PDB file of C-alpha atoms in Angstrom:
ATOM      1  CA  MET A   1       3.046  10.853  15.464  1.00 79.00           C
ATOM      2  CA  THR A   2      -0.659  10.555  14.708  1.00 89.00           C
ATOM      3  CA  PRO A   3      -3.047   8.608  16.985  1.00 94.00           C
ATOM      4  CA  GLU A   4      -4.365   6.879  13.850  1.00 97.00           C
ATOM      5  CA  ILE A   5      -1.151   4.828  13.646  1.00 98.00           C
ATOM      6  CA  HIS A   6      -0.400   2.558  16.610  1.00 98.00           C
ATOM      7  CA  VAL A   7       3.186   1.350  17.046  1.00 98.00           C
ATOM      8  CA  ASP A   8       4.370  -1.372  19.430  1.00 98.00           C
ATOM      9  CA  LEU A   9       7.786  -3.015  19.766  1.00 98.00           C
ATOM     10  CA  THR A  10       7.779  -6.379  21.522  1.00 98.00           C
ATOM     11  CA  ASP A  11      10.424  -9.091  21.275  1.00 97.00           C
ATOM     12  CA  GLY A  12      12.001  -7.607  18.161  1.00 98.00           C
ATOM     13  CA  VAL A  13       8.708  -7.264  16.270  1.00 98.00           C
ATOM     14  CA  LEU A  14       7.619  -3.693  15.503  1.00 98.00           C
ATOM     15  CA  THR A  15       3.868  -3.852  14.935  1.00 98.00           C
ATOM     16  CA  ILE A  16       2.332  -0.980  12.965  1.00 98.00           C
ATOM     17  CA  THR A  17      -1.466  -0.877  13.164  1.00 98.00           C
ATOM     18  CA  LEU A  18      -3.579   1.333  10.894  1.00 98.00           C
ATOM     19  CA  ALA A  19      -6.105   2.563  13.451  1.00 98.00           C
ATOM     20  CA  ARG A  20      -8.673   4.701  11.653  1.00 97.00           C
ATOM     21  CA  PRO A  21     -11.469   2.110  11.423  1.00 97.00           C
ATOM     22  CA  ASP A  22     -14.277   4.682  11.277  1.00 97.00           C
ATOM     23  CA  LYS A  23     -12.803   5.837   7.947  1.00 96.00           C
ATOM     24  CA  LYS A  24     -11.843   2.326   6.736  1.00 97.00           C
ATOM     25  CA  ASN A  25      -8.201   3.113   7.593  1.00 98.00           C
ATOM     26  CA  ALA A  26      -8.028   5.555   4.674  1.00 97.00           C
ATOM     27  CA  LEU A  27      -4.518   7.019   4.664  1.00 97.00           C
ATOM     28  CA  THR A  28      -4.097  10.747   5.259  1.00 95.00           C
ATOM     29  CA  ASN A  29      -1.006  12.842   4.665  1.00 94.00           C
ATOM     30  CA  GLU A  30      -0.374  12.899   8.426  1.00 95.00           C
ATOM     31  CA  MET A  31      -0.628   9.097   8.611  1.00 97.00           C
ATOM     32  CA  TYR A  32       1.851   8.750   5.753  1.00 97.00           C
ATOM     33  CA  GLY A  33       4.224  10.998   7.684  1.00 96.00           C
ATOM     34  CA  THR A  34       4.039   8.748  10.743  1.00 97.00           C
ATOM     35  CA  LEU A  35       4.443   5.604   8.625  1.00 98.00           C
ATOM     36  CA  ALA A  36       7.504   7.081   6.910  1.00 98.00           C
ATOM     37  CA  ASP A  37       9.077   8.119  10.236  1.00 98.00           C
ATOM     38  CA  THR A  38       8.391   4.695  11.767  1.00 98.00           C
ATOM     39  CA  ILE A  39       9.902   2.666   8.917  1.00 98.00           C
ATOM     40  CA  GLU A  40      12.888   5.007   8.579  1.00 98.00           C
ATOM     41  CA  LYS A  41      13.636   4.684  12.310  1.00 98.00           C
ATOM     42  CA  ALA A  42      13.133   0.895  12.247  1.00 98.00           C
ATOM     43  CA  GLU A  43      15.845   0.629   9.608  1.00 96.00           C
ATOM     44  CA  HIS A  44      18.384   2.047  12.068  1.00 95.00           C
ATOM     45  CA  ASP A  45      17.076   0.517  15.302  1.00 97.00           C
ATOM     46  CA  GLY A  46      18.972  -2.629  16.281  1.00 95.00           C
ATOM     47  CA  ASP A  47      16.046  -3.696  18.500  1.00 98.00           C
ATOM     48  CA  VAL A  48      13.730  -3.975  15.471  1.00 98.00           C
ATOM     49  CA  ARG A  49      14.212  -7.288  13.694  1.00 98.00           C
ATOM     50  CA  VAL A  50      10.884  -7.453  11.819  1.00 98.00           C
ATOM     51  CA  VAL A  51       8.101  -4.992  10.955  1.00 98.00           C
ATOM     52  CA  LEU A  52       4.502  -6.270  11.037  1.00 98.00           C
ATOM     53  CA  VAL A  53       1.749  -4.190   9.397  1.00 98.00           C
ATOM     54  CA  GLN A  54      -1.962  -4.730  10.116  1.00 98.00           C
ATOM     55  CA  GLY A  55      -5.239  -2.808  10.194  1.00 98.00           C
ATOM     56  CA  ASP A  56      -8.038  -2.334  12.728  1.00 98.00           C
ATOM     57  CA  GLY A  57     -11.744  -2.586  11.909  1.00 98.00           C
ATOM     58  CA  ASP A  58     -13.273  -4.474   9.005  1.00 98.00           C
ATOM     59  CA  MET A  59     -10.572  -3.856   6.389  1.00 98.00           C
ATOM     60  CA  PHE A  60      -6.834  -3.420   5.958  1.00 98.00           C
ATOM     61  CA  THR A  61      -7.113   0.012   4.323  1.00 98.00           C
ATOM     62  CA  ALA A  62      -9.272   1.882   1.835  1.00 97.00           C
ATOM     63  CA  GLY A  63      -6.070   3.393   0.437  1.00 96.00           C
ATOM     64  CA  ASN A  64      -5.483   7.090   0.040  1.00 93.00           C
ATOM     65  CA  ASP A  65      -8.052   9.410   1.592  1.00 91.00           C
ATOM     66  CA  VAL A  66     -10.061  10.416  -1.488  1.00 82.00           C
ATOM     67  CA  GLY A  67     -11.072  13.660   0.202  1.00 82.00           C
ATOM     68  CA  GLU A  68      -7.426  14.737   0.228  1.00 84.00           C
ATOM     69  CA  PHE A  69      -7.100  13.704  -3.423  1.00 75.00           C
ATOM     70  CA  ALA A  70     -10.116  15.856  -4.292  1.00 72.00           C
ATOM     71  CA  ALA A  71      -8.542  18.818  -2.479  1.00 77.00           C
ATOM     72  CA  ILE A  72      -5.296  18.392  -4.427  1.00 73.00           C
ATOM     73  CA  ALA A  73      -7.287  18.180  -7.669  1.00 66.00           C
ATOM     74  CA  VAL A  74      -8.577  21.716  -7.079  1.00 68.00           C
ATOM     75  CA  GLY A  75      -5.240  23.056  -5.826  1.00 71.00           C
ATOM     76  CA  LYS A  76      -5.836  22.843  -2.064  1.00 75.00           C
ATOM     77  CA  GLY A  77      -3.564  19.965  -1.111  1.00 72.00           C
ATOM     78  CA  PRO A  78      -0.845  19.873   1.589  1.00 71.00           C
ATOM     79  CA  SER A  79       2.440  21.686   0.973  1.00 66.00           C
ATOM     80  CA  GLU A  80       4.384  18.433   1.455  1.00 76.00           C
ATOM     81  CA  ARG A  81       3.005  15.033   0.491  1.00 83.00           C
ATOM     82  CA  HIS A  82       4.520  12.559   2.974  1.00 93.00           C
ATOM     83  CA  VAL A  83       3.486   9.640   0.783  1.00 94.00           C
ATOM     84  CA  HIS A  84       6.743  10.153  -1.144  1.00 94.00           C
ATOM     85  CA  ARG A  85       8.819   9.651   2.015  1.00 97.00           C
ATOM     86  CA  PHE A  86       6.789   6.573   2.901  1.00 97.00           C
ATOM     87  CA  LEU A  87       7.306   5.043  -0.536  1.00 97.00           C
ATOM     88  CA  HIS A  88      11.051   5.727  -0.472  1.00 97.00           C
ATOM     89  CA  ALA A  89      11.275   4.189   3.014  1.00 98.00           C
ATOM     90  CA  LEU A  90       9.518   1.055   1.731  1.00 97.00           C
ATOM     91  CA  ALA A  91      11.809   0.809  -1.285  1.00 97.00           C
ATOM     92  CA  LYS A  92      14.975   1.185   0.780  1.00 97.00           C
ATOM     93  CA  ALA A  93      13.952  -0.946   3.770  1.00 98.00           C
ATOM     94  CA  THR A  94      16.181  -3.930   4.461  1.00 97.00           C
ATOM     95  CA  VAL A  95      14.377  -4.977   7.656  1.00 98.00           C
ATOM     96  CA  PRO A  96      11.887  -7.769   6.789  1.00 98.00           C
ATOM     97  CA  ILE A  97       8.244  -6.655   6.547  1.00 98.00           C
ATOM     98  CA  VAL A  98       5.275  -8.930   7.245  1.00 98.00           C
ATOM     99  CA  ALA A  99       1.724  -7.878   6.323  1.00 98.00           C
ATOM    100  CA  ALA A 100      -1.555  -9.195   7.770  1.00 99.00           C
ATOM    101  CA  VAL A 101      -4.390  -8.267   5.409  1.00 98.00           C
ATOM    102  CA  HIS A 102      -8.110  -8.659   5.990  1.00 98.00           C
ATOM    103  CA  GLY A 103     -11.070  -7.205   4.142  1.00 98.00           C
ATOM    104  CA  LYS A 104     -10.315  -4.761   1.370  1.00 98.00           C
ATOM    105  CA  ALA A 105      -6.821  -3.549   0.564  1.00 98.00           C
ATOM    106  CA  VAL A 106      -7.408  -0.687  -1.859  1.00 98.00           C
ATOM    107  CA  GLY A 107      -4.848   1.202  -3.941  1.00 97.00           C
ATOM    108  CA  MET A 108      -1.806   1.743  -1.730  1.00 97.00           C
ATOM    109  CA  GLY A 109      -3.186  -1.042   0.464  1.00 98.00           C
ATOM    110  CA  THR A 110      -2.384  -3.466  -2.368  1.00 98.00           C
ATOM    111  CA  THR A 111       0.686  -1.846  -3.930  1.00 98.00           C
ATOM    112  CA  MET A 112       2.532  -1.606  -0.594  1.00 98.00           C
ATOM    113  CA  LEU A 113       2.249  -5.407  -0.339  1.00 98.00           C
ATOM    114  CA  LEU A 114       4.675  -5.646  -3.267  1.00 98.00           C
ATOM    115  CA  HIS A 115       7.302  -4.274  -0.840  1.00 98.00           C
ATOM    116  CA  CYS A 116       6.448  -6.707   1.956  1.00 98.00           C
ATOM    117  CA  ASP A 117       8.385  -9.932   2.337  1.00 98.00           C
ATOM    118  CA  TYR A 118       5.716 -12.203   3.770  1.00 98.00           C
ATOM    119  CA  VAL A 119       2.016 -11.501   3.158  1.00 98.00           C
ATOM    120  CA  LEU A 120      -0.770 -13.296   5.005  1.00 98.00           C
ATOM    121  CA  LEU A 121      -4.323 -12.842   3.709  1.00 98.00           C
ATOM    122  CA  ALA A 122      -7.511 -13.504   5.631  1.00 98.00           C
ATOM    123  CA  GLN A 123     -10.171 -15.488   3.775  1.00 98.00           C
ATOM    124  CA  ASP A 124     -12.174 -12.296   3.156  1.00 98.00           C
ATOM    125  CA  ALA A 125      -9.232 -10.298   1.800  1.00 98.00           C
ATOM    126  CA  GLN A 126      -9.676  -8.476  -1.512  1.00 98.00           C
ATOM    127  CA  LEU A 127      -6.856  -6.706  -3.354  1.00 98.00           C
ATOM    128  CA  ILE A 128      -8.083  -3.739  -5.397  1.00 98.00           C
ATOM    129  CA  THR A 129      -6.126  -1.318  -7.621  1.00 98.00           C
ATOM    130  CA  PRO A 130      -8.636   1.325  -8.809  1.00 96.00           C
ATOM    131  CA  PHE A 131      -6.143   3.907 -10.083  1.00 96.00           C
ATOM    132  CA  VAL A 132      -7.476   4.142 -13.649  1.00 96.00           C
ATOM    133  CA  ASN A 133     -11.057   4.235 -12.343  1.00 95.00           C
ATOM    134  CA  LEU A 134     -10.047   7.410 -10.493  1.00 92.00           C
ATOM    135  CA  ALA A 135      -8.293   8.742 -13.631  1.00 94.00           C
ATOM    136  CA  LEU A 136      -4.903   8.285 -11.956  1.00 95.00           C
ATOM    137  CA  VAL A 137      -1.889   5.999 -12.491  1.00 97.00           C
ATOM    138  CA  PRO A 138      -0.371   3.280 -10.275  1.00 97.00           C
ATOM    139  CA  GLU A 139       2.210   4.219  -7.621  1.00 97.00           C
ATOM    140  CA  ALA A 140       4.702   2.560  -5.238  1.00 97.00           C
ATOM    141  CA  ALA A 141       6.699   1.303  -8.263  1.00 98.00           C
ATOM    142  CA  SER A 142       3.774  -1.062  -8.886  1.00 98.00           C
ATOM    143  CA  SER A 143       3.762  -0.249 -12.602  1.00 98.00           C
ATOM    144  CA  TYR A 144       7.067  -2.166 -12.630  1.00 98.00           C
ATOM    145  CA  LEU A 145       6.655  -4.615  -9.747  1.00 98.00           C
ATOM    146  CA  LEU A 146       3.148  -5.931 -10.442  1.00 98.00           C
ATOM    147  CA  PRO A 147       3.803  -7.056 -14.068  1.00 98.00           C
ATOM    148  CA  LEU A 148       7.101  -8.535 -12.833  1.00 97.00           C
ATOM    149  CA  ARG A 149       5.213 -10.471 -10.161  1.00 97.00           C
ATOM    150  CA  ILE A 150       2.094 -11.660 -12.007  1.00 98.00           C
ATOM    151  CA  GLY A 151       2.708 -10.923 -15.698  1.00 98.00           C
ATOM    152  CA  HIS A 152       1.631  -8.078 -17.971  1.00 98.00           C
ATOM    153  CA  ALA A 153      -1.808  -9.466 -18.878  1.00 98.00           C
ATOM    154  CA  ARG A 154      -2.960  -9.920 -15.290  1.00 98.00           C
ATOM    155  CA  ALA A 155      -1.396  -6.644 -14.133  1.00 98.00           C
ATOM    156  CA  PHE A 156      -3.042  -4.688 -16.945  1.00 98.00           C
ATOM    157  CA  GLU A 157      -6.415  -6.166 -16.025  1.00 98.00           C
ATOM    158  CA  MET A 158      -5.961  -5.355 -12.331  1.00 98.00           C
ATOM    159  CA  PHE A 159      -4.962  -1.768 -13.084  1.00 98.00           C
ATOM    160  CA  ALA A 160      -7.383  -1.049 -15.939  1.00 98.00           C
ATOM    161  CA  MET A 161     -10.487  -2.737 -14.523  1.00 97.00           C
ATOM    162  CA  GLY A 162      -9.942  -2.258 -10.804  1.00 97.00           C
ATOM    163  CA  ASP A 163     -11.898  -5.422  -9.978  1.00 98.00           C
ATOM    164  CA  PRO A 164     -11.281  -7.094  -6.593  1.00 98.00           C
ATOM    165  CA  LEU A 165      -8.826  -9.986  -6.508  1.00 98.00           C
ATOM    166  CA  ASP A 166      -9.796 -12.626  -3.944  1.00 98.00           C
ATOM    167  CA  ALA A 167      -7.355 -14.077  -1.445  1.00 98.00           C
ATOM    168  CA  GLN A 168      -7.002 -17.546  -2.988  1.00 98.00           C
ATOM    169  CA  THR A 169      -6.289 -16.102  -6.438  1.00 98.00           C
ATOM    170  CA  ALA A 170      -3.808 -13.623  -4.985  1.00 98.00           C
ATOM    171  CA  VAL A 171      -1.829 -16.496  -3.448  1.00 98.00           C
ATOM    172  CA  ALA A 172      -2.068 -18.554  -6.658  1.00 98.00           C
ATOM    173  CA  TRP A 173      -0.705 -15.579  -8.638  1.00 98.00           C
ATOM    174  CA  GLY A 174       2.192 -15.086  -6.229  1.00 98.00           C
ATOM    175  CA  MET A 175       1.039 -11.843  -4.605  1.00 98.00           C
ATOM    176  CA  ALA A 176       0.813 -13.376  -1.130  1.00 98.00           C
ATOM    177  CA  ASN A 177       2.153 -16.362   0.802  1.00 98.00           C
ATOM    178  CA  LYS A 178      -0.854 -17.859   2.523  1.00 98.00           C
ATOM    179  CA  VAL A 179      -4.587 -17.593   3.234  1.00 98.00           C
ATOM    180  CA  CYS A 180      -5.814 -18.187   6.770  1.00 98.00           C
ATOM    181  CA  ALA A 181      -9.057 -17.906   8.715  1.00 98.00           C
ATOM    182  CA  ASN A 182      -9.979 -14.356   9.681  1.00 98.00           C
ATOM    183  CA  ASP A 183      -9.837 -15.119  13.403  1.00 98.00           C
ATOM    184  CA  GLN A 184      -6.348 -16.613  13.001  1.00 98.00           C
ATOM    185  CA  LEU A 185      -4.844 -13.800  10.892  1.00 98.00           C
ATOM    186  CA  ARG A 186      -3.113 -11.797  13.622  1.00 98.00           C
ATOM    187  CA  ILE A 187      -2.055 -14.921  15.494  1.00 98.00           C
ATOM    188  CA  GLU A 188      -0.421 -16.488  12.419  1.00 98.00           C
ATOM    189  CA  ALA A 189       1.114 -13.182  11.317  1.00 98.00           C
ATOM    190  CA  ARG A 190       2.633 -12.689  14.752  1.00 98.00           C
ATOM    191  CA  GLN A 191       3.985 -16.250  14.769  1.00 98.00           C
ATOM    192  CA  MET A 192       5.609 -15.751  11.372  1.00 98.00           C
ATOM    193  CA  ALA A 193       7.063 -12.401  12.437  1.00 98.00           C
ATOM    194  CA  GLU A 194       8.563 -14.043  15.529  1.00 98.00           C
ATOM    195  CA  ARG A 195      10.012 -16.889  13.422  1.00 98.00           C
ATOM    196  CA  ILE A 196      11.686 -14.354  11.138  1.00 98.00           C
ATOM    197  CA  ALA A 197      12.866 -12.306  14.131  1.00 98.00           C
ATOM    198  CA  ALA A 198      14.715 -15.385  15.418  1.00 98.00           C
ATOM    199  CA  LYS A 199      16.840 -15.579  12.250  1.00 98.00           C
ATOM    200  CA  PRO A 200      20.214 -13.791  11.950  1.00 98.00           C
ATOM    201  CA  ALA A 201      19.158 -10.193  11.268  1.00 96.00           C
ATOM    202  CA  GLY A 202      22.293  -9.207   9.371  1.00 97.00           C
ATOM    203  CA  SER A 203      21.941 -12.124   7.001  1.00 98.00           C
ATOM    204  CA  LEU A 204      18.245 -11.385   6.394  1.00 97.00           C
ATOM    205  CA  SER A 205      18.935  -7.712   5.660  1.00 97.00           C
ATOM    206  CA  ALA A 206      21.758  -8.574   3.272  1.00 97.00           C
ATOM    207  CA  MET A 207      19.569 -11.128   1.506  1.00 97.00           C
ATOM    208  CA  LYS A 208      16.679  -8.681   1.157  1.00 97.00           C
ATOM    209  CA  ALA A 209      18.992  -5.972  -0.214  1.00 96.00           C
ATOM    210  CA  LEU A 210      20.287  -8.423  -2.820  1.00 96.00           C
ATOM    211  CA  MET A 211      16.736  -9.352  -3.856  1.00 96.00           C
ATOM    212  CA  ARG A 212      15.712  -5.737  -4.462  1.00 94.00           C
ATOM    213  CA  GLN A 213      17.155  -2.903  -6.538  1.00 94.00           C
ATOM    214  CA  ALA A 214      16.278  -0.062  -4.199  1.00 96.00           C
ATOM    215  CA  GLU A 215      17.589   2.833  -6.293  1.00 97.00           C
ATOM    216  CA  MET A 216      15.812   1.590  -9.403  1.00 97.00           C
ATOM    217  CA  LEU A 217      12.561   1.301  -7.421  1.00 97.00           C
ATOM    218  CA  VAL A 218      12.970   4.843  -6.101  1.00 97.00           C
ATOM    219  CA  THR A 219      13.516   6.122  -9.651  1.00 98.00           C
ATOM    220  CA  GLN A 220      10.362   4.325 -10.809  1.00 98.00           C
ATOM    221  CA  MET A 221       8.427   5.747  -7.866  1.00 97.00           C
ATOM    222  CA  ASP A 222       9.529   9.272  -8.705  1.00 96.00           C
ATOM    223  CA  THR A 223       8.544   8.830 -12.353  1.00 97.00           C
ATOM    224  CA  GLU A 224       5.129   7.524 -11.284  1.00 97.00           C
ATOM    225  CA  SER A 225       4.708  10.338  -8.751  1.00 94.00           C
ATOM    226  CA  ALA A 226       5.264  13.020 -11.372  1.00 95.00           C
ATOM    227  CA  LYS A 227       2.664  11.435 -13.651  1.00 96.00           C
ATOM    228  CA  PHE A 228       0.351  10.859 -10.668  1.00 93.00           C
ATOM    229  CA  GLN A 229       0.547  14.548  -9.702  1.00 90.00           C
ATOM    230  CA  GLU A 230      -0.169  15.520 -13.297  1.00 93.00           C
ATOM    231  CA  ARG A 231      -3.192  13.218 -13.417  1.00 93.00           C
ATOM    232  CA  LEU A 232      -4.502  14.493 -10.065  1.00 89.00           C
ATOM    233  CA  THR A 233      -5.073  17.932 -11.536  1.00 87.00           C
ATOM    234  CA  SER A 234      -6.609  16.672 -14.792  1.00 91.00           C
ATOM    235  CA  ALA A 235     -10.217  17.195 -15.856  1.00 92.00           C
ATOM    236  CA  GLU A 236     -10.669  13.421 -15.805  1.00 94.00           C
ATOM    237  CA  ALA A 237      -9.650  13.271 -12.147  1.00 90.00           C
ATOM    238  CA  ARG A 238     -11.959  16.142 -11.212  1.00 89.00           C
ATOM    239  CA  GLU A 239     -14.849  14.247 -12.827  1.00 92.00           C
ATOM    240  CA  ALA A 240     -13.848  11.007 -11.060  1.00 91.00           C
ATOM    241  CA  PHE A 241     -13.687  12.644  -7.621  1.00 87.00           C
ATOM    242  CA  ALA A 242     -16.903  14.597  -8.183  1.00 88.00           C
ATOM    243  CA  ALA A 243     -18.681  11.368  -9.152  1.00 91.00           C
ATOM    244  CA  PHE A 244     -17.256   9.628  -6.086  1.00 87.00           C
ATOM    245  CA  ALA A 245     -18.495  12.408  -3.788  1.00 87.00           C
ATOM    246  CA  GLU A 246     -21.909  12.483  -5.490  1.00 92.00           C
ATOM    247  CA  LYS A 247     -22.162   8.653  -5.458  1.00 92.00           C
ATOM    248  CA  ARG A 248     -22.766   8.470  -9.198  1.00 94.00           C
ATOM    249  CA  LYS A 249     -21.073   6.804 -12.145  1.00 94.00           C
ATOM    250  CA  PRO A 250     -18.442   9.077 -13.733  1.00 94.00           C
ATOM    251  CA  ASP A 251     -18.831  10.115 -17.357  1.00 94.00           C
ATOM    252  CA  PHE A 252     -15.466  10.512 -19.068  1.00 94.00           C
ATOM    253  CA  SER A 253     -16.854  10.653 -22.602  1.00 91.00           C
ATOM    254  CA  LYS A 254     -16.878  14.440 -22.813  1.00 80.00           C
ATOM    255  CA  VAL A 255     -13.876  15.101 -20.570  1.00 83.00           C
ATOM    256  CA  SER A 256     -10.560  16.244 -21.975  1.00 69.00           C
ATOM    257  CA  GLN A 257      -7.724  13.740 -21.574  1.00 66.00           C
ATOM    258  CA  HIS A 258      -5.360  16.516 -20.523  1.00 58.00           C
TER     259      HIS A 258
END
């Protein structure tokens, strides 16, 4: 359990708070481990009827810690990447998941929303998928789920360009349920979580399982992960991470694709 993930269970609602605001809630390998453990345990805990995910500070999450990515790119990454366990836990979860998103939701911060069942966005929320900009590929089965949700044309643009998607557009496209005022986000998210928690839990879990093909999602995740790992060690990725660290625009024109 890392102190950068806060967990609270009250009245059937398990609230998971990303609590690394000084680093924009960027997700480390240790944080992924705690997230995976928490969601796996929630699936088998009869006291947990709903999971609510939120972030401290001025944004939901900056996504994966780019410093860890850069270390992996030069062969210095962790021996076990807990992100895989977290993704599998998301894919297999039958407990309903509510997300309260404010500020930027980058990379995993956006793709994990495709596994949430009710998504509330604050007015300042921005969904950003910069995988190609970092010379990587999408993860969390988003290469399948995002086109399914919003269509190929919009998904390609989100992935290829990496431009922010505002809250109103995200709701209009079907990526979220509702936009609310920033100061009402946690209040409304909690109210929705409590409404869901009052429903028959067995029925909700059965319904969610019917709506999702968990094993197919896991297979897609594993296919993406293999390609992601391959891309992480590419010359393109090394240039992208170097440019990020040096606060300059990357130049891929003379970089090998492989």
